[in-house]
PDB file of C-alpha atoms in Angstrom:
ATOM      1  CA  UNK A   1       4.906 -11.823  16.426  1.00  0.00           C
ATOM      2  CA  UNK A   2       2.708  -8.765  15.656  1.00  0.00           C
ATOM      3  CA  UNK A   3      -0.412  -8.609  15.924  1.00  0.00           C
ATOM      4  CA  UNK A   4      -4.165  -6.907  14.176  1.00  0.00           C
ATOM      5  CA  UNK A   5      -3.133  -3.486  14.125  1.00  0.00           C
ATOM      6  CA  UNK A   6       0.905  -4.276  13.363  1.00  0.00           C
ATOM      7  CA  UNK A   7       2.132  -1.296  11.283  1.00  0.00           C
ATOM      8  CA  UNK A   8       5.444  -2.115   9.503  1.00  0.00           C
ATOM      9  CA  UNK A   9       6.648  -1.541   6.366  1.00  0.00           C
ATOM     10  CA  UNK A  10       6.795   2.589   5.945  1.00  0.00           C
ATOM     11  CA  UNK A  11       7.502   4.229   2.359  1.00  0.00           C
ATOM     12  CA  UNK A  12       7.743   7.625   1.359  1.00  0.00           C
ATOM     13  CA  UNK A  13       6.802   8.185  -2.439  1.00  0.00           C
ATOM     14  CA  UNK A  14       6.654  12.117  -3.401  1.00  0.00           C
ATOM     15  CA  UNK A  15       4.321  13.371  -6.301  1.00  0.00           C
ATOM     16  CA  UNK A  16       3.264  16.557  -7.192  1.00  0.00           C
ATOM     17  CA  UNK A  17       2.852  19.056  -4.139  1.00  0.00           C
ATOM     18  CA  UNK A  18       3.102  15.612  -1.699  1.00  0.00           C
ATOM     19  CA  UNK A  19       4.731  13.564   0.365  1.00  0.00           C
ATOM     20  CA  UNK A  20       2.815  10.026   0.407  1.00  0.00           C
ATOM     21  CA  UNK A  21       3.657   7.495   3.460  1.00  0.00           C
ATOM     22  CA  UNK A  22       2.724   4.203   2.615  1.00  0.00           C
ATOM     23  CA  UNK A  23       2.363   0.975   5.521  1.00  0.00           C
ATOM     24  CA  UNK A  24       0.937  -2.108   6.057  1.00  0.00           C
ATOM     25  CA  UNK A  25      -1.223  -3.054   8.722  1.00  0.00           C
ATOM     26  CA  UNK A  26      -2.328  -6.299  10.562  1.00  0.00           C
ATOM     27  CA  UNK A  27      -1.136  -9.676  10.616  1.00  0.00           C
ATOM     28  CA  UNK A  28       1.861 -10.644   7.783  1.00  0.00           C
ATOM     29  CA  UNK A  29       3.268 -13.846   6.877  1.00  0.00           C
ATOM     30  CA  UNK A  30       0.935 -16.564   7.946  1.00  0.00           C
ATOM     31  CA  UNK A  31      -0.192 -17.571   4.082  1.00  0.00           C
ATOM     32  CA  UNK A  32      -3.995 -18.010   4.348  1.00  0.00           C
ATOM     33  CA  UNK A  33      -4.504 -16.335   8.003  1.00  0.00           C
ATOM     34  CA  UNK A  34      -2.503 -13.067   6.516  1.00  0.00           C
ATOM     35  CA  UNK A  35      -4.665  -9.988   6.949  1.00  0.00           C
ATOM     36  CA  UNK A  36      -2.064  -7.530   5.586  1.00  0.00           C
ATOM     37  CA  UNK A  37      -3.496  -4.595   3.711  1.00  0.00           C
ATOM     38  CA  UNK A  38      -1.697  -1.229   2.663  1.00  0.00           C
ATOM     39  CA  UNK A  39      -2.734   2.047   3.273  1.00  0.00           C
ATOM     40  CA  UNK A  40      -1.785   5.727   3.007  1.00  0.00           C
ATOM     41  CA  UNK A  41      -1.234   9.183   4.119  1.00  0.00           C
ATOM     42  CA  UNK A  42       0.071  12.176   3.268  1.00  0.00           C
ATOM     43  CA  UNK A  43       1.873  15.496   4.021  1.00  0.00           C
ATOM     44  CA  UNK A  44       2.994  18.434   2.390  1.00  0.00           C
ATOM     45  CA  UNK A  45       6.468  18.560   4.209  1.00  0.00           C
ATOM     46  CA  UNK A  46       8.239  14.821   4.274  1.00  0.00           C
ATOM     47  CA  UNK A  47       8.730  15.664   8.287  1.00  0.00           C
ATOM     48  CA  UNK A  48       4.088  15.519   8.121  1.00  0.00           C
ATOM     49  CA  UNK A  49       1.633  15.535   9.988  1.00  0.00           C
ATOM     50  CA  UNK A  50       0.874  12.742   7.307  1.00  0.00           C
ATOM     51  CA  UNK A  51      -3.133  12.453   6.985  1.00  0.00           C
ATOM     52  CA  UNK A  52      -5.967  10.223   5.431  1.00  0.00           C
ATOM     53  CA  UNK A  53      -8.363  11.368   2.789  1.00  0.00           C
ATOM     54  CA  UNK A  54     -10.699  11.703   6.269  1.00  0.00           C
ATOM     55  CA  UNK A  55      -7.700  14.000   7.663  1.00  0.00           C
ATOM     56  CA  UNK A  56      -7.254  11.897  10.415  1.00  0.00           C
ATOM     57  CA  UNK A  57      -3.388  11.892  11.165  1.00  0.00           C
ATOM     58  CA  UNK A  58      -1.806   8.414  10.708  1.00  0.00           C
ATOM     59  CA  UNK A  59      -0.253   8.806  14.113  1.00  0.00           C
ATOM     60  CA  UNK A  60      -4.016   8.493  14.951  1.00  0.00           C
ATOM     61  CA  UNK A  61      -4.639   5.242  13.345  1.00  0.00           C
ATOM     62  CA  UNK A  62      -6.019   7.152  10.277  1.00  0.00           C
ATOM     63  CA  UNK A  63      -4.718   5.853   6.851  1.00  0.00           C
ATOM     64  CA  UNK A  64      -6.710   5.449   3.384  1.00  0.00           C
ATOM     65  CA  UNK A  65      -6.783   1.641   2.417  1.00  0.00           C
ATOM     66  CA  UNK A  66      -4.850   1.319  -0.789  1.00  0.00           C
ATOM     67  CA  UNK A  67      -5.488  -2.443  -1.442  1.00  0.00           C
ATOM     68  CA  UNK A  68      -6.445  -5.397   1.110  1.00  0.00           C
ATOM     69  CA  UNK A  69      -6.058  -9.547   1.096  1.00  0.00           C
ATOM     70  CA  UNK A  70      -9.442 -10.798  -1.207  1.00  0.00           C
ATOM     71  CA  UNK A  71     -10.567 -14.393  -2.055  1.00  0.00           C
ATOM     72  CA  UNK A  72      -7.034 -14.539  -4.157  1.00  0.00           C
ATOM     73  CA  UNK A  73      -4.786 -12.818  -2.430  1.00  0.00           C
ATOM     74  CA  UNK A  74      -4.832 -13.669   1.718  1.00  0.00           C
ATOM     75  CA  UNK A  75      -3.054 -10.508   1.954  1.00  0.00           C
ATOM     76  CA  UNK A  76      -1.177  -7.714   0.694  1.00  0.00           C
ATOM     77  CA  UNK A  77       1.583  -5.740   2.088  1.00  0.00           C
ATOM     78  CA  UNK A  78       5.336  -4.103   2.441  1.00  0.00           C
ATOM     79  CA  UNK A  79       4.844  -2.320  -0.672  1.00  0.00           C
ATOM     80  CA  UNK A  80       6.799   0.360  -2.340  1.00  0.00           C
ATOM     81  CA  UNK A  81       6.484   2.585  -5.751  1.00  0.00           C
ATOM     82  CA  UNK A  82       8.837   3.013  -8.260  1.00  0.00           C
ATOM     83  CA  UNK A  83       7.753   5.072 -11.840  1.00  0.00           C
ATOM     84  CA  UNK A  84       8.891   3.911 -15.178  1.00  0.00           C
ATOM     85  CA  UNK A  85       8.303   5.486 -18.580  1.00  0.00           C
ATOM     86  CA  UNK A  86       5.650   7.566 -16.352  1.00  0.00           C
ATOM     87  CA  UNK A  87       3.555   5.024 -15.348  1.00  0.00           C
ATOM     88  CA  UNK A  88       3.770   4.733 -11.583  1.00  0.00           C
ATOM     89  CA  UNK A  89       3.708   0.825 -10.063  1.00  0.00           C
ATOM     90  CA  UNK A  90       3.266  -0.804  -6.363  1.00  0.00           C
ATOM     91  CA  UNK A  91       5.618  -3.340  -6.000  1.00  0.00           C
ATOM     92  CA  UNK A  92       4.198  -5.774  -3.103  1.00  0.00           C
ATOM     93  CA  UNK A  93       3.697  -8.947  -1.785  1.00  0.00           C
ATOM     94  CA  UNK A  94       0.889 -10.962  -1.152  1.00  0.00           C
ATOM     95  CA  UNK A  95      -0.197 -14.565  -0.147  1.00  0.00           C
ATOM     96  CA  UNK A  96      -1.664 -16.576  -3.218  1.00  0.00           C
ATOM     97  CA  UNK A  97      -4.932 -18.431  -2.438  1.00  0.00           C
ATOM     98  CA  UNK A  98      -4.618 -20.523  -5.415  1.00  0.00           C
ATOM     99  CA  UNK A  99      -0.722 -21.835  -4.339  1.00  0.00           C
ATOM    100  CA  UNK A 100      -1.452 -22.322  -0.496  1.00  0.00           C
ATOM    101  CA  UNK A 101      -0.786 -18.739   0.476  1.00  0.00           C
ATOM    102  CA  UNK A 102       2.680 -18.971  -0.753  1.00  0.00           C
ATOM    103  CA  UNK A 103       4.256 -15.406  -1.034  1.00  0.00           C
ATOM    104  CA  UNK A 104       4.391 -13.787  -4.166  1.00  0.00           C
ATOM    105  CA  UNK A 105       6.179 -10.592  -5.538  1.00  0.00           C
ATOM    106  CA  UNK A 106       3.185  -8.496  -7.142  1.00  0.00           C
ATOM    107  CA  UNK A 107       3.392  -5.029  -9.029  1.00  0.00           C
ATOM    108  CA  UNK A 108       0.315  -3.242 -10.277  1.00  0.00           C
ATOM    109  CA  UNK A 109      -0.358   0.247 -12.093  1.00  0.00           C
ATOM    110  CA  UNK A 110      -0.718   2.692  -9.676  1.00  0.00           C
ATOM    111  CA  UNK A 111      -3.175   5.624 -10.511  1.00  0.00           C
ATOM    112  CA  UNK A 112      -4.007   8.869  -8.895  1.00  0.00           C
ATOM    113  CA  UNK A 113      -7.424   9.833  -8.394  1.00  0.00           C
ATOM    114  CA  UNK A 114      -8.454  13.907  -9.408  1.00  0.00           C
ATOM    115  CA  UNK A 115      -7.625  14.270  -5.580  1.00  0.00           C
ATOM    116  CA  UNK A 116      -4.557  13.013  -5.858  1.00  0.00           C
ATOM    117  CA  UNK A 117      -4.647   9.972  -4.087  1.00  0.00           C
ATOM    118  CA  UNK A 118      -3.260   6.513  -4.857  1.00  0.00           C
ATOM    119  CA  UNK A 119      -5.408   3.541  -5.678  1.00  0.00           C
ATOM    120  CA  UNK A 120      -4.466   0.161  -7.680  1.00  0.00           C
ATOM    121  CA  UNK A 121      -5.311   0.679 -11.990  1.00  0.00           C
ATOM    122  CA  UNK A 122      -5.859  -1.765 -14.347  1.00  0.00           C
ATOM    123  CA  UNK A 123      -3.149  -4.300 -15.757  1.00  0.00           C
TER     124      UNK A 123
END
């Protein structure tokens, strides 16, 4: 079984001038131990470099956190986005501290920041 630093789950969402490769890192599926967390680069061609908001190449181990476990969710990971009626959405799951880090199916807003990066919106 992977281990911290496990990268799985790649996605490849384009918007606007980018390319935007999306994986999850660290440990999955073990409920309350799950340190999963997504994060993201990207690339103006879908063949990359793909970089971080740092521009550190992903290939590096670069890769800007999009969302991490908290005191509700253990962890959050193998996420893709989908847009509907314009609104863009991550589509995840996580492990749900208040159901004994059972797995849940999650979807959230998805925003872009005047950079043009991804991070979680409001409900």
């Amino acid at each position: 079984m992977p281990g911290d630093a496990a990268i799985e789950a790649p996605f490849i969402f384009k918007k606007g001038a980018y390319y935007y490769l999306f994986t999850s890192f660290d440990y999955c599926c073990r409920g309350p131990q799950s340190t999963y967390k997504m994060v993201v680069g990207r690339a103006k061609e879908i063949t990359g470099p793909y970089t971080d908001k740092a521009g550190v190449g992903l290939e590096q181990g670069g890769g800007t956190l999009v969302m991490e476990g908290n005191k509700d969710w253990y962890g959050v990971g193998h996420n893709s986005v989908y847009t509907f009626d314009n609104q863009d959405y991550l589509v995840f799951h996580g492990y749900d501290a208040a159901d004994k880090g059972r797995a849940k199916l999650r979807m959230e807003k998805l925003v872009w920041d005047k950079e043009g990066w991804p991070t979680p919106g409001q409900k």
